[in-house]
C-alpha positions as MATLAB code, in Angstrom:
seq = 'MTPTRVRGLQRSEHHLLLLVGDTAAAAVAAPTSLWIWSLTTGFPFDAAFVVRWAAFFALVPAWVLLLIPSRRLRVALSIEATWRALVIAGATVATAYLLAYFYAPPSILPRLPALYFLWEAGLLTLGWRLCYLFATQ';
ca = [
       0.001   -0.093    0.022;
       1.432    3.349   -0.962;
       1.226    6.463    1.364;
      -1.402    8.857    0.306;
      -0.102   12.136   -1.194;
      -1.956   15.336   -0.719;
      -1.037   18.534   -2.370;
       2.662   17.464   -3.092;
       3.248   16.126    0.576;
       2.391   12.714    2.068;
      -0.045   12.860    5.001;
       2.804   12.084    7.557;
       4.832   14.870    6.022;
       1.883   17.361    6.459;
       1.537   16.204   10.137;
       5.115   16.650   10.838;
       5.257   19.957    9.106;
       2.235   21.144   11.295;
       3.612   19.867   14.564;
       6.980   21.526   13.866;
       5.196   24.931   12.948;
       2.835   24.860   16.017;
       5.765   23.989   18.301;
       7.867   26.893   16.848;
       5.012   29.293   17.170;
       4.570   28.319   20.956;
       8.168   28.316   21.691;
       8.426   31.815   20.444;
       5.422   32.828   22.257;
       6.660   31.706   25.693;
       9.634   33.960   26.034;
       7.892   36.789   24.242;
       5.071   36.760   26.808;
       7.698   36.858   29.621;
       9.436   39.658   27.743;
       6.143   41.703   27.458;
       5.414   41.025   30.957;
       8.858   42.256   32.083;
       8.119   45.444   30.191;
       4.765   46.158   31.757;
       5.963   45.396   35.380;
       9.511   46.922   35.223;
      11.355   43.736   35.886;
      14.724   43.282   34.046;
      14.302   40.638   31.362;
      17.465   38.822   31.906;
      18.621   35.070   32.446;
      17.587   34.993   36.082;
      13.991   36.322   35.337;
      13.417   33.740   32.677;
      14.713   31.014   34.936;
      12.605   32.166   37.951;
       9.404   31.959   35.548;
      10.561   28.889   33.632;
       7.379   27.162   34.630;
       5.548   29.075   32.069;
       7.414   27.245   29.442;
       5.064   24.288   30.378;
       2.426   26.071   28.413;
       4.262   25.183   25.223;
       3.695   21.398   25.258;
       0.224   21.923   26.493;
      -0.551   24.243   23.502;
       0.957   21.870   21.233;
      -0.977   18.811   22.742;
      -4.245   20.900   22.585;
      -3.795   21.378   18.798;
      -3.671   17.659   18.047;
      -7.117   17.659   16.532;
      -6.332   20.547   14.336;
      -3.500   18.751   12.547;
      -5.960   16.398   10.699;
      -5.622   17.365    7.050;
      -9.363   18.078    6.727;
      -9.059   20.648    9.646;
      -5.663   21.968    8.776;
      -6.675   22.926    5.191;
      -9.858   24.860    6.293;
      -9.553   28.327    7.747;
     -12.795   28.054    9.553;
     -11.844   24.717   11.250;
      -8.344   25.913   11.991;
      -9.777   28.894   13.725;
     -12.210   27.024   15.727;
      -9.511   24.613   16.776;
      -7.338   27.690   18.011;
     -10.326   29.177   19.903;
     -10.895   25.739   21.695;
      -7.205   25.447   22.529;
      -7.069   28.934   23.854;
     -10.298   28.512   25.979;
      -9.059   25.287   27.494;
      -5.605   26.907   28.408;
      -7.470   29.865   29.815;
      -9.864   27.757   31.896;
      -7.080   25.443   33.110;
      -4.907   28.461   34.080;
      -7.680   30.191   35.800;
      -8.525   26.969   37.834;
      -4.863   26.785   38.795;
      -4.661   30.606   39.587;
      -7.563   30.509   41.924;
      -6.577   27.125   43.490;
      -2.959   28.266   44.093;
      -1.920   30.119   47.223;
      -2.247   33.932   46.739;
       0.567   35.636   44.589;
       2.065   32.383   43.323;
       0.779   32.553   39.793;
       0.583   35.870   38.027;
      -2.131   36.371   35.393;
      -0.509   38.499   32.752;
       2.036   36.070   31.335;
      -0.510   33.501   30.743;
      -2.719   35.947   28.961;
       0.243   37.289   27.064;
       1.116   33.591   26.168;
      -2.393   32.984   24.869;
      -2.484   36.066   22.720;
       1.049   35.398   21.194;
       0.618   31.676   20.749;
      -2.807   32.236   19.140;
      -1.603   34.874   16.769;
       1.638   33.134   15.969;
      -0.199   29.815   15.492;
      -2.816   31.561   13.114;
      -0.140   33.367   11.238;
       1.843   30.164   10.612;
      -1.386   28.275    9.740;
      -2.415   30.836    7.196;
       1.068   30.617    5.668;
       0.656   26.839    5.552;
      -2.766   27.133    3.930;
      -1.475   29.597    1.315;
       1.639   27.432    0.525;
      -0.501   24.223    0.140;
      -3.469   25.724   -1.929;
];
């Protein structure tokens, strides 16, 4: 049985390309969100700051895992379905973080970096997916 080719690439190549792009978007969003947060709060953005808040990098695999359903080719090749998957992933991360925020002791988890991550990850992933759609159409 030969692998199915869709728009010049095999399905597995599409899945890998989408995984790499989604991971790159989230990996850029995490330090960007910390950097923006440091600007708004006046903290110096240095290695010590990033190490202190390294737990926010756990949002990267969470974001990538939540986007698994959007990597099905039928979804990935549809702007509406991609948008819907991004909104669902964003709402899931926001809900989980809000639950953790209110469950954790006071002043342990700041809100702004998570919101900045959602904004950055959503926009970067959407931009990447639009480029993907343009390149595969």
